[in-house]
Each structure stands twice: as C-alpha cells, then as structure tokens.
Short mmCIF file of C-alpha atoms in Angstrom, two decimals:
data_model
loop_
_atom_site.label_atom_id
_atom_site.label_comp_id
_atom_site.label_asym_id
_atom_site.label_seq_id
_atom_site.Cartn_x
_atom_site.Cartn_y
_atom_site.Cartn_z
CA MET A 22 2.65 -32.51 -3.15
CA ASN A 23 5.82 -31.80 -1.23
CA ILE A 24 8.91 -31.42 -3.40
CA GLY A 25 12.35 -31.31 -1.82
CA PHE A 26 15.92 -31.63 -3.05
CA ASP A 27 17.91 -32.05 0.15
CA GLY A 28 21.54 -32.85 -0.62
CA LYS A 29 21.07 -32.73 -4.39
CA THR A 30 23.68 -31.17 -6.68
CA VAL A 31 21.92 -28.94 -9.21
CA VAL A 32 23.35 -26.98 -12.15
CA VAL A 33 21.40 -24.08 -13.67
CA THR A 34 22.65 -22.22 -16.74
CA GLY A 35 21.62 -18.68 -17.60
CA ALA A 36 21.11 -17.99 -13.90
CA ALA A 37 22.01 -14.30 -13.74
CA HIS A 38 18.39 -13.14 -14.00
CA GLY A 39 14.88 -14.08 -15.06
CA PHE A 40 13.92 -17.74 -15.29
CA GLY A 41 17.36 -18.99 -14.30
CA ARG A 42 17.47 -16.94 -11.13
CA SER A 43 13.96 -17.96 -10.14
CA ILE A 44 14.77 -21.64 -10.79
CA ALA A 45 18.00 -21.45 -8.80
CA MET A 46 16.24 -19.81 -5.86
CA ALA A 47 13.50 -22.45 -5.93
CA PHE A 48 16.04 -25.28 -5.75
CA ALA A 49 18.04 -23.56 -2.99
CA SER A 50 14.89 -23.04 -0.92
CA ARG A 51 14.20 -26.78 -1.19
CA GLY A 52 17.54 -27.94 0.15
CA ALA A 53 19.71 -28.33 -2.95
CA HIS A 54 23.17 -26.91 -3.50
CA VAL A 55 22.85 -24.95 -6.72
CA HIS A 56 25.73 -24.28 -9.10
CA VAL A 57 24.72 -21.26 -11.16
CA LEU A 58 26.35 -20.48 -14.51
CA ASP A 59 26.24 -17.38 -16.69
CA ILE A 60 28.38 -14.96 -18.70
CA ASN A 61 26.87 -12.06 -16.72
CA ALA A 62 29.16 -11.96 -13.69
CA ALA A 63 27.36 -9.16 -11.85
CA GLY A 64 23.96 -10.79 -12.23
CA LEU A 65 25.43 -14.12 -11.22
CA ASP A 66 26.77 -12.66 -7.98
CA GLU A 67 23.32 -11.29 -7.18
CA THR A 68 21.74 -14.70 -7.78
CA VAL A 69 24.22 -16.34 -5.41
CA LYS A 70 23.42 -13.70 -2.80
CA LEU A 71 19.67 -14.25 -3.18
CA CYS A 72 20.04 -18.03 -2.95
CA GLY A 73 22.42 -17.81 0.00
CA HIS A 74 26.18 -18.27 -0.16
CA ASP A 75 25.83 -21.56 1.71
CA LYS A 76 23.36 -22.81 -0.92
CA ALA A 77 24.82 -21.57 -4.21
CA THR A 78 28.12 -21.32 -6.07
CA GLY A 79 28.60 -19.16 -9.13
CA TYR A 80 30.66 -19.85 -12.25
CA HIS A 81 31.36 -17.31 -14.98
CA LEU A 82 30.99 -19.46 -18.08
CA ASP A 83 30.23 -19.25 -21.79
CA ILE A 84 28.36 -22.49 -22.44
CA ALA A 85 29.26 -22.31 -26.14
CA ASN A 86 32.85 -23.13 -25.12
CA ARG A 87 32.89 -26.93 -24.97
CA GLU A 88 36.22 -27.23 -23.16
CA ALA A 89 35.21 -24.71 -20.52
CA VAL A 90 31.89 -26.49 -20.00
CA HIS A 91 33.55 -29.86 -19.42
CA GLN A 92 36.13 -28.32 -17.08
CA THR A 93 33.45 -26.58 -15.04
CA ILE A 94 31.35 -29.74 -14.69
CA ALA A 95 34.46 -31.67 -13.63
CA ARG A 96 35.03 -29.09 -10.86
CA ILE A 97 31.43 -29.35 -9.72
CA GLU A 98 31.49 -33.16 -9.73
CA LYS A 99 34.71 -33.21 -7.72
CA GLY A 100 32.96 -31.44 -4.85
CA ALA A 101 29.58 -33.15 -5.19
CA PRO A 102 28.60 -35.61 -2.43
CA GLU A 103 27.91 -38.37 -4.96
CA GLY A 104 30.57 -37.28 -7.45
CA ALA A 105 28.01 -36.35 -10.09
CA VAL A 106 25.43 -33.74 -10.99
CA ASP A 107 21.94 -34.87 -9.97
CA ILE A 108 19.96 -32.29 -11.93
CA LEU A 109 20.85 -30.12 -14.94
CA ILE A 110 18.65 -27.21 -16.00
CA ASN A 111 19.56 -25.89 -19.45
CA ASN A 112 18.02 -22.45 -19.18
CA ALA A 113 20.59 -20.24 -20.95
CA GLY A 114 19.27 -18.77 -24.16
CA GLY A 115 17.82 -15.66 -25.69
CA VAL A 116 18.21 -13.56 -28.81
CA ARG A 117 21.66 -12.10 -28.06
CA GLY A 118 20.47 -8.53 -28.58
CA GLN A 119 19.16 -9.22 -32.07
CA VAL A 120 15.89 -8.07 -33.61
CA GLY A 121 13.74 -9.53 -36.36
CA ARG A 122 15.07 -8.89 -39.89
CA PRO A 123 14.35 -10.24 -43.37
CA ILE A 124 16.13 -13.52 -43.99
CA GLU A 125 18.48 -12.01 -46.56
CA GLU A 126 19.87 -9.60 -43.95
CA VAL A 127 20.85 -12.24 -41.36
CA SER A 128 24.60 -12.84 -41.20
CA GLU A 129 26.30 -16.15 -40.51
CA ASP A 130 27.69 -14.83 -37.23
CA ASP A 131 24.26 -13.70 -36.03
CA TRP A 132 22.73 -17.06 -36.93
CA ARG A 133 25.48 -18.99 -35.13
CA ALA A 134 25.42 -16.75 -32.04
CA ILE A 135 21.80 -17.66 -31.30
CA PHE A 136 22.32 -21.35 -32.00
CA ASP A 137 25.41 -21.40 -29.76
CA VAL A 138 23.57 -20.30 -26.64
CA ASN A 139 20.16 -21.90 -27.25
CA LEU A 140 21.09 -25.29 -28.70
CA THR A 141 24.82 -26.02 -28.88
CA GLY A 142 25.36 -24.98 -25.27
CA ALA A 143 22.55 -27.24 -24.09
CA PHE A 144 24.16 -30.12 -25.97
CA TYR A 145 27.58 -29.45 -24.41
CA MET A 146 26.09 -29.26 -20.92
CA ALA A 147 24.17 -32.53 -21.32
CA GLN A 148 27.25 -34.17 -22.80
CA ALA A 149 29.32 -33.11 -19.79
CA VAL A 150 26.93 -34.34 -17.08
CA ALA A 151 25.82 -37.56 -18.77
CA PRO A 152 28.80 -39.77 -17.79
CA GLY A 153 28.37 -39.00 -14.08
CA MET A 154 24.64 -39.55 -14.24
CA LYS A 155 25.20 -42.86 -16.02
CA ARG A 156 27.63 -44.01 -13.30
CA ARG A 157 24.98 -43.37 -10.67
CA ARG A 158 22.17 -44.62 -12.91
CA SER A 159 20.14 -41.56 -12.02
CA GLY A 160 19.63 -38.03 -13.26
CA ARG A 161 17.30 -35.28 -14.40
CA ILE A 162 17.84 -32.95 -17.34
CA VAL A 163 15.31 -30.19 -17.95
CA ASN A 164 15.65 -27.93 -20.99
CA ILE A 165 13.95 -24.54 -21.19
CA SER A 166 12.81 -23.86 -24.73
CA SER A 167 10.05 -21.46 -25.80
CA GLY A 168 6.67 -21.31 -27.42
CA ALA A 169 8.71 -20.15 -30.43
CA GLY A 170 10.09 -23.67 -30.74
CA LEU A 171 6.57 -25.07 -31.10
CA GLY A 172 5.21 -22.41 -33.42
CA VAL A 173 6.66 -19.09 -34.54
CA SER A 174 8.65 -16.46 -32.67
CA LEU A 175 6.99 -13.19 -31.68
CA THR A 176 10.35 -11.55 -32.39
CA GLY A 177 10.49 -12.80 -35.98
CA ILE A 178 14.05 -14.02 -35.40
CA GLN A 179 14.50 -17.10 -37.57
CA ALA A 180 17.47 -18.49 -35.65
CA TYR A 181 15.67 -18.28 -32.32
CA ALA A 182 12.62 -20.24 -33.47
CA SER A 183 14.88 -22.77 -35.20
CA ALA A 184 17.24 -23.25 -32.27
CA LYS A 185 14.40 -23.72 -29.79
CA ALA A 186 12.75 -26.25 -32.09
CA GLY A 187 16.11 -28.01 -32.31
CA GLN A 188 16.39 -28.06 -28.53
CA ILE A 189 13.00 -29.76 -28.32
CA GLY A 190 14.26 -32.38 -30.78
CA LEU A 191 17.41 -32.82 -28.67
CA THR A 192 15.21 -33.34 -25.60
CA ARG A 193 13.32 -36.20 -27.23
CA GLN A 194 16.47 -37.80 -28.64
CA LEU A 195 18.36 -37.69 -25.33
CA ALA A 196 15.35 -39.05 -23.45
CA HIS A 197 15.59 -42.23 -25.53
CA GLU A 198 19.37 -42.42 -25.40
CA LEU A 199 19.69 -41.90 -21.64
CA GLY A 200 16.53 -43.58 -20.39
CA ALA A 201 18.25 -46.93 -19.86
CA TRP A 202 20.28 -45.30 -17.08
CA ASN A 203 17.18 -43.91 -15.33
CA ILE A 204 17.95 -40.41 -16.62
CA THR A 205 14.91 -38.37 -17.62
CA VAL A 206 15.06 -35.52 -20.12
CA ASN A 207 12.13 -33.11 -20.41
CA ASN A 208 11.40 -29.66 -21.73
CA VAL A 209 9.51 -26.60 -20.51
CA ALA A 210 8.25 -24.22 -23.23
CA PRO A 211 7.41 -20.86 -21.63
CA GLY A 212 5.06 -18.36 -23.16
CA PHE A 213 5.84 -14.65 -23.12
CA VAL A 214 6.97 -13.57 -19.64
CA ARG A 215 8.43 -10.20 -18.67
CA SER A 216 11.50 -11.74 -17.08
CA ASN A 217 14.57 -9.81 -18.25
CA PRO A 218 15.66 -6.61 -20.04
CA THR A 219 15.07 -8.16 -23.48
CA THR A 220 11.46 -9.14 -22.78
CA GLU A 221 10.84 -5.75 -21.17
CA ARG A 222 11.98 -4.07 -24.41
CA GLN A 223 9.77 -6.40 -26.42
CA TRP A 224 6.79 -5.62 -24.20
CA GLU A 225 7.30 -1.85 -24.53
CA ALA A 226 7.76 -2.14 -28.31
CA MET A 227 4.32 -3.78 -28.62
CA GLY A 228 2.57 -0.65 -27.40
CA PRO A 229 -0.81 -0.72 -25.60
CA GLU A 230 -2.69 -2.28 -28.52
CA GLY A 231 -0.11 -5.00 -29.11
CA GLN A 232 0.06 -5.77 -25.41
CA GLN A 233 -3.71 -6.18 -25.27
CA ARG A 234 -3.71 -8.44 -28.33
CA LEU A 235 -1.13 -10.65 -26.65
CA LEU A 236 -3.22 -10.88 -23.49
CA ASP A 237 -6.39 -11.56 -25.47
CA ASN A 238 -4.72 -14.60 -27.05
CA ILE A 239 -3.94 -16.12 -23.65
CA ALA A 240 -6.70 -18.25 -22.12
CA LEU A 241 -6.06 -16.89 -18.63
CA LYS A 242 -5.89 -13.30 -19.96
CA ARG A 243 -2.71 -12.45 -18.04
CA LEU A 244 1.03 -12.85 -18.24
CA GLY A 245 2.86 -15.35 -16.10
CA ALA A 246 5.92 -14.87 -13.91
CA PRO A 247 9.34 -16.56 -13.70
CA SER A 248 8.05 -18.46 -10.66
CA ASP A 249 5.48 -20.17 -12.91
CA ILE A 250 8.29 -21.57 -15.03
CA ALA A 251 10.27 -22.57 -11.95
CA ALA A 252 7.27 -24.48 -10.60
CA MET A 253 7.14 -26.70 -13.69
CA VAL A 254 10.88 -27.28 -13.48
CA MET A 255 10.55 -28.35 -9.85
CA PHE A 256 8.04 -31.00 -10.88
CA PHE A 257 10.11 -32.37 -13.77
CA ALA A 258 13.20 -32.51 -11.52
CA SER A 259 11.38 -34.26 -8.67
CA ASP A 260 10.74 -37.91 -7.87
CA HIS A 261 7.09 -37.32 -8.82
CA ALA A 262 8.16 -37.18 -12.48
CA GLY A 263 10.21 -40.38 -12.38
CA TRP A 264 8.25 -42.01 -15.22
CA ILE A 265 7.99 -38.94 -17.42
CA SER A 266 10.60 -38.37 -20.13
CA GLY A 267 10.87 -36.86 -23.58
CA GLN A 268 7.96 -34.52 -22.90
CA VAL A 269 7.41 -30.84 -23.70
CA ILE A 270 5.06 -28.87 -21.45
CA SER A 271 3.92 -25.39 -22.47
CA VAL A 272 3.67 -23.02 -19.54
CA ASP A 273 1.94 -20.15 -21.27
CA GLY A 274 -1.40 -19.44 -19.63
CA GLY A 275 -3.21 -21.50 -22.26
CA LYS A 276 -3.26 -20.88 -26.00
#
C-alpha cells in the first residue's frame, strides 16, 4: 500500500516533539507541505529542521486561543495551492505538568488547563479549517486521543481522562456533521509510548516492577514508538480511508 501526499497542505498541532514531530516528518517525507504548530518554539524549530525547511513551516501558537487559531489558519489557507487545508491532525495535548491528585485537591484552573489543550483546542482547530474543506468538498481530520479516553488514565488525572473521552465524542459528532462534504473525521488512541519528557518521567516513576506490569498487560509485550502512531495517522489521512469516518483505533500493542 503506497501512501503519498504530494502537494497536500497539512496542519499538525503539538508538533514540537513526540507524536507530533513523528507525524509531521512522515507527511513531509511523503510529499506534503506541513504546517507545524506548538507553544514550544525551540522544539518547533527543530521539527521544521528535521522535516526540511522546504517541506515545513512553523507557527508558535496556543491552540486554546480561538482568535489566534483562526488567524493562523487564514494565513495558511492564503498560501495553500487550493486555498484550504487538506488534512488537520489534532495532536496537541498532555497533562500540562500535572500529576494525579484526589478530586478535592484539583483546582478550577488545573481542570481547565487540561481541557483547553486536549479538547477545546481541537474544537477550535476543526472549526477553523472546516469552511475551507467544505468549499472544496474534501478533507481529513484526525484527532489523537489516548487509551485514557477509552478507559482510565494511568496518571490518575481526572481532567485528562475526561478531556480525551470528550475528544472521542467530538470526533464522532463531527464525522456526522461534516460527512456530507466528503470530510472524514477519525481518532487514534495511543497506548503508553515513551515519546516526550512527561512520559519519560512517568516511565521512571513506575520503577522496574511497574514497568514490567505495564509490559505484561500488552499483548505484544513491548512498548510502541511514535512512528507506530504516525503510521495509523498516515492511513486515516490517505485515500485508502476514504469511506472510514467517526472511528477510533487503539494503537497500543493489544490490550
């Protein structure tokens, strides 16, 4: 199965490291021009370098800022060959430096911070690209959730599990709303992958026994890599997935 994206305009959020960087590099290597977004300017510059300056453009952006999101998408569309974004990957997310705490200790600001990046930002991004996709009657939106959105979070962070579950609900709702314009909306739910500083800290905090328990609960008895997540995204974004929408695929080594 050959998958290519020659001439496609792709937007990837949370692209400064981990899944986002791997996804951006995969699109760039297949002929797309990738617009990479993140609040981490240094990491974003490195992603652009790895993709190739002729293949990627970086934007320092907080996706929880609706006005900034719409302005950035307008800039991207202005320079796009077809005047619209072809593919949106909502990858930005995470726990914002938080750790699991009893529910009574979680502040309003901490709750909102996680929802802003994992759910609200994905909504703003989809809202911004949808009009252009509708005009062209074509588009792909792929959201990156988590196994936490289908079950419980290993971190114990209530807002993270809730926001990822909400993003899965948003995926299904938008698939039905946008399907009439030939726009597909799907979701990839990764298992635990050592992909960024946060997951490295989580892995170390488990200790040898906890790490082994995690591996024992995976059918393939090993952790995956960011490239495994990127591979599923490539399929959802390709023409091969033209009649697939509203779906959630777990990429977790088997549970």
